[in-house]
XYZ file of N, CA and C in Angstrom:
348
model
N 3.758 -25.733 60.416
C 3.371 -25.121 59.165
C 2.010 -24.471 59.343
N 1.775 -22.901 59.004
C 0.532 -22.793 58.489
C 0.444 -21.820 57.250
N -1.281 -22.118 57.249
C -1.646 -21.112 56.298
C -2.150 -19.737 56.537
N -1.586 -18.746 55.927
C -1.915 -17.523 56.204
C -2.474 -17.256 55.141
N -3.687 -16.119 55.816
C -4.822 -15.822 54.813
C -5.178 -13.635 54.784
N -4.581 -13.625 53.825
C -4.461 -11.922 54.357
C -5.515 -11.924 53.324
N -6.626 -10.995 54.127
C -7.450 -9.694 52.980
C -7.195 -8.493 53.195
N -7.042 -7.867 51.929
C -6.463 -6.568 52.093
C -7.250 -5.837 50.539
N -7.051 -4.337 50.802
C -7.251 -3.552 50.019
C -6.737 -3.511 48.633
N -7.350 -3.953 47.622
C -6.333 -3.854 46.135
C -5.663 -2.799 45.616
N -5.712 -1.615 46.524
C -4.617 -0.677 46.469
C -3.128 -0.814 47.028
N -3.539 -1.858 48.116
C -2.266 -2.147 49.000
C -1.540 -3.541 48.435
N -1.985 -4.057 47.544
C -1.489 -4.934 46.912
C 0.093 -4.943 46.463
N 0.904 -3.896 45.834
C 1.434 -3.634 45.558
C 2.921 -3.648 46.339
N 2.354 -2.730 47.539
C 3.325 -2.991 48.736
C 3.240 -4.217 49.542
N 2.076 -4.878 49.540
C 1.878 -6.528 50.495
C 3.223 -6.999 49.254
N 3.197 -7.053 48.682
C 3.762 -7.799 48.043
C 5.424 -7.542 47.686
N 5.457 -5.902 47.773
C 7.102 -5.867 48.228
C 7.478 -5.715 49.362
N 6.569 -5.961 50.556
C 6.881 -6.460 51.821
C 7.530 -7.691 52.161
N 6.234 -8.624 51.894
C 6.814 -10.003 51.246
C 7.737 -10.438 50.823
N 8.343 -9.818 49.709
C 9.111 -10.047 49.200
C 10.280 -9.910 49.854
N 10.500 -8.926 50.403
C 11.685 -8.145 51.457
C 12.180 -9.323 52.549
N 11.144 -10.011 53.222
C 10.749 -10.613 53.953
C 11.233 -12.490 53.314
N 11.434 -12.159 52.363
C 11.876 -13.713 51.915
C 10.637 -14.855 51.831
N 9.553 -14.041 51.833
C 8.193 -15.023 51.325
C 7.496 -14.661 49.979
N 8.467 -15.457 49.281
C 8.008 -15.284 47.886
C 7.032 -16.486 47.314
N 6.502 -17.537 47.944
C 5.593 -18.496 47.763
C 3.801 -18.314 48.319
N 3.475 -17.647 47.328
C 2.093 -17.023 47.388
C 0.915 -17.446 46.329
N -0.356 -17.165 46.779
C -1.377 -17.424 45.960
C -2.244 -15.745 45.896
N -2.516 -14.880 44.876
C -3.742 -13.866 45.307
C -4.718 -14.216 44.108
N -5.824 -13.918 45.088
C -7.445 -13.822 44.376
C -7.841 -12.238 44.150
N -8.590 -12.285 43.735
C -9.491 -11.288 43.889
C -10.731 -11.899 44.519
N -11.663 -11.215 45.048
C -12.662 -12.006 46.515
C -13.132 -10.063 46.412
N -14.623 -10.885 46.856
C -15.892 -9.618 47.209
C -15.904 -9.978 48.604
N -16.728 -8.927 49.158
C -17.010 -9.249 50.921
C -17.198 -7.839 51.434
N -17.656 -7.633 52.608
C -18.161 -6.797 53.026
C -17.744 -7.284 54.759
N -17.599 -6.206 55.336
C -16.782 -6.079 57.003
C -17.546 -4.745 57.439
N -16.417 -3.797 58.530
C -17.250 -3.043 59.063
C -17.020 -1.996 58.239
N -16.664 -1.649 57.193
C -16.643 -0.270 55.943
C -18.030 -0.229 55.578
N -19.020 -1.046 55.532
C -20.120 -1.287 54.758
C -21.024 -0.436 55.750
N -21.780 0.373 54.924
C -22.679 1.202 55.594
C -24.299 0.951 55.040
N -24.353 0.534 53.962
C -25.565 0.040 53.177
C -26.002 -0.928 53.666
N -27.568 -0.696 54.415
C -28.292 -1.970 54.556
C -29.759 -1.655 54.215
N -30.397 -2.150 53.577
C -31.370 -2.858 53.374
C -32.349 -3.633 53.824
N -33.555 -3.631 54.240
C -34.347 -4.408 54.605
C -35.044 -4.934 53.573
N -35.330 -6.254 53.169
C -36.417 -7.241 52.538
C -36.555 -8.268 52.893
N -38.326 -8.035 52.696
C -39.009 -9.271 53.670
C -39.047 -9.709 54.895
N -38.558 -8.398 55.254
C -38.275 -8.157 56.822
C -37.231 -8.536 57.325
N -36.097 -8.661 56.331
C -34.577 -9.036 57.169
C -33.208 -7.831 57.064
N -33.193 -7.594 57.190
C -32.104 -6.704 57.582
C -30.797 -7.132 56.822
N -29.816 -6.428 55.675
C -28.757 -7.069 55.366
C -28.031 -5.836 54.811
N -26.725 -6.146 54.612
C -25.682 -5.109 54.221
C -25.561 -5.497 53.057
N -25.888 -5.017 52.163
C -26.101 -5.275 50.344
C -24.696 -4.901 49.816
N -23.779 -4.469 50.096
C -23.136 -3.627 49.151
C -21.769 -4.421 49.328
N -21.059 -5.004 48.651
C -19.720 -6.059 48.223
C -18.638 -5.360 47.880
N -17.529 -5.317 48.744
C -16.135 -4.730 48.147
C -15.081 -5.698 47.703
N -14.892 -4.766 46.965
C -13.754 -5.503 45.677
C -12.352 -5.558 47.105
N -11.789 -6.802 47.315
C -10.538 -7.158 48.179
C -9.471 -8.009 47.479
N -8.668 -8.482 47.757
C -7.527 -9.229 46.890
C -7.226 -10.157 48.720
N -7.214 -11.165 48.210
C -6.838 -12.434 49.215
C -5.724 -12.977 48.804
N -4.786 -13.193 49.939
C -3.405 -13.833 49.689
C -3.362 -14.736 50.758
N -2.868 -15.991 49.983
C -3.114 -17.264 50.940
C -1.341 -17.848 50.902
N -0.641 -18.271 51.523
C 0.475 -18.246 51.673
C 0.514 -19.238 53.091
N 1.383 -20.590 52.593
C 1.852 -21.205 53.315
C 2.986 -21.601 53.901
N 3.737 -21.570 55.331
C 4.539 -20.738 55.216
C 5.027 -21.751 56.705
N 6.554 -22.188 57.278
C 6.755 -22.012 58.309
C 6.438 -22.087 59.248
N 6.730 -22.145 60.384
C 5.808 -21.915 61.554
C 7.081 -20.393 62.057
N 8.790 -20.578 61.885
C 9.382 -19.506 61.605
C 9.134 -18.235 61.438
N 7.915 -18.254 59.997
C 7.895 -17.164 59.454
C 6.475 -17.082 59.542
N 5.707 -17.325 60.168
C 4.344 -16.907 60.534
C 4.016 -15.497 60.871
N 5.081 -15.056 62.149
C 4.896 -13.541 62.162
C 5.737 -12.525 62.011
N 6.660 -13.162 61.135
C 7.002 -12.564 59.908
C 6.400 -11.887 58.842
N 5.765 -12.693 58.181
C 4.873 -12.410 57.391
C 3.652 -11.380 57.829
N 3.040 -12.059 59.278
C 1.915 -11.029 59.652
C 2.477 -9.475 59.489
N 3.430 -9.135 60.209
C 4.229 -7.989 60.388
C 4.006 -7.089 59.339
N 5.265 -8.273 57.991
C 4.700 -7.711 56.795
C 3.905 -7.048 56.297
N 2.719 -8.153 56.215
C 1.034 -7.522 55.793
C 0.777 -6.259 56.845
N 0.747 -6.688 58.183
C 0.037 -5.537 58.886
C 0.984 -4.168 58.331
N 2.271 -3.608 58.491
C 2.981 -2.645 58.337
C 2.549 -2.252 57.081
N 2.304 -2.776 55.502
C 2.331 -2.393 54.415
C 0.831 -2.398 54.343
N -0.141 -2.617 54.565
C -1.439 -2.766 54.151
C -2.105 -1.398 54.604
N -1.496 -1.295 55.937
C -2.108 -0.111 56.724
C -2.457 0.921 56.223
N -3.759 1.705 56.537
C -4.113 3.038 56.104
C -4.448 3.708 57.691
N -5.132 2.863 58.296
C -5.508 3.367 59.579
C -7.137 3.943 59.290
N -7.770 3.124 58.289
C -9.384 3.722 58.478
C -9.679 1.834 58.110
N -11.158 2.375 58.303
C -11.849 0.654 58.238
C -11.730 0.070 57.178
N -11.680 -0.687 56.601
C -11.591 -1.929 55.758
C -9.977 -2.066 55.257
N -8.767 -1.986 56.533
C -7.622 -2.617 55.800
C -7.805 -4.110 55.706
N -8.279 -4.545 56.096
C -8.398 -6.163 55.952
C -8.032 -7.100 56.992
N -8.022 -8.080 56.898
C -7.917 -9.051 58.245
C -6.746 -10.478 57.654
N -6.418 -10.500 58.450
C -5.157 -11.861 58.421
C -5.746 -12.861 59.305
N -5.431 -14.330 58.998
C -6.561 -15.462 59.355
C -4.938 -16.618 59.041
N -4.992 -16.781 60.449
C -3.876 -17.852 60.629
C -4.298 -19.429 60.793
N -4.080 -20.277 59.951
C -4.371 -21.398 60.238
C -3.566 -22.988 60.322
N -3.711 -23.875 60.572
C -2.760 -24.841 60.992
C -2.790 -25.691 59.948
N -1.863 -26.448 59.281
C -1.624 -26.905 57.831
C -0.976 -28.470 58.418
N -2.059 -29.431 57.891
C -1.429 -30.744 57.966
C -0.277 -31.381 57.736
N -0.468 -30.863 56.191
C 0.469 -31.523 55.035
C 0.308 -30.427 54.173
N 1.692 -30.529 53.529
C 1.817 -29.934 52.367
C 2.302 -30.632 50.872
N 1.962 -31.116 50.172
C 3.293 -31.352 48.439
C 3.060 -30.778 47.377
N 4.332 -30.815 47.451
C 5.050 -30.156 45.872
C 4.666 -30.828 45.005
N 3.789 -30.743 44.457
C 3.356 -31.011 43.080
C 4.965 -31.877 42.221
N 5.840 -31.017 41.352
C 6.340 -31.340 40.833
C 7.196 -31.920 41.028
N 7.774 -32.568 42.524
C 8.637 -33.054 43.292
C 8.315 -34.279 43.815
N 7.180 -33.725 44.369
C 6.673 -35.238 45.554
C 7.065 -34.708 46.776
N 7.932 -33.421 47.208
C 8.056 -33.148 48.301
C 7.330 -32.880 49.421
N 7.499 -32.966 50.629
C 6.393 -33.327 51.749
C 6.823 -32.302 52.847
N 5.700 -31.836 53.546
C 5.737 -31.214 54.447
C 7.061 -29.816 54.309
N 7.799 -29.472 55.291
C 8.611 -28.606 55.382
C 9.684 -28.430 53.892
N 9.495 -29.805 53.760
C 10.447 -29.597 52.652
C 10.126 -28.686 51.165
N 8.586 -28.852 51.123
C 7.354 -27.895 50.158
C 6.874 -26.593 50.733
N 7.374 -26.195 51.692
C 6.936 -24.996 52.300
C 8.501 -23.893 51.814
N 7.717 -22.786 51.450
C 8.619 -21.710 51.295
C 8.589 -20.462 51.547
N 9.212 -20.274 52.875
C 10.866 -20.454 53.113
C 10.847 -21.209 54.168
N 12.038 -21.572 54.598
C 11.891 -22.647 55.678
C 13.542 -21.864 56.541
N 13.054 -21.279 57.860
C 14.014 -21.001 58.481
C 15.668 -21.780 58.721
């Protein structure tokens, strides 16, 4: 099982999500999330430190998922997010202990959705 962590453009939202969908990973979380990467051209010096001041608006989708459909999903995101200039966003794969279903009690694979 892990967790996948896509940031992406809130224009591309739209299609991440009928990618996804296409894709049979309909068990998702999105935020909205500020942050700054290599698009950021604004920096600033005060007090003698050097910093990139300027925060872009991103949408984060956290999605736990399979080990199956791990790059599945990446695919997904990468194919639909794409513009091909800087700040499409970054995908952040991570390894998931445990999972439960809240309203079940279900554990591990059995709370993950989809399950090959």
């Amino acid at each position: 099982m892990k967790l996948v962590k896509a940031i992406i453009r809130p224009s591309k939202l739209p299609d991440v999500l009928r990618a996804l969908y296409h894709a049979e990973i309909t068990g998702l979380t999105v935020s909205n999330v500020r942050g700054h990467g290599g698009e950021v051209k604004v920096v600033e010096t005060y007090r003698g430190t050097t910093a990139k001041m300027e925060l872009k608006d991103k949408i984060m989708i956290d999605m736990g998922v399979s080990d199956d459909f791990v790059d599945i999903a990446i695919e997904a995101i990468c194919n639909s997010a794409f513009t091909g200039n800087v700040g499409d966003g970054k995908i952040f794969v991570l390894p998931v202990e445990r999972i439960i279903r809240v309203r079940t009690k279900e554990e591990n694979m059995a709370a993950v959705t989809p399950v090959a």
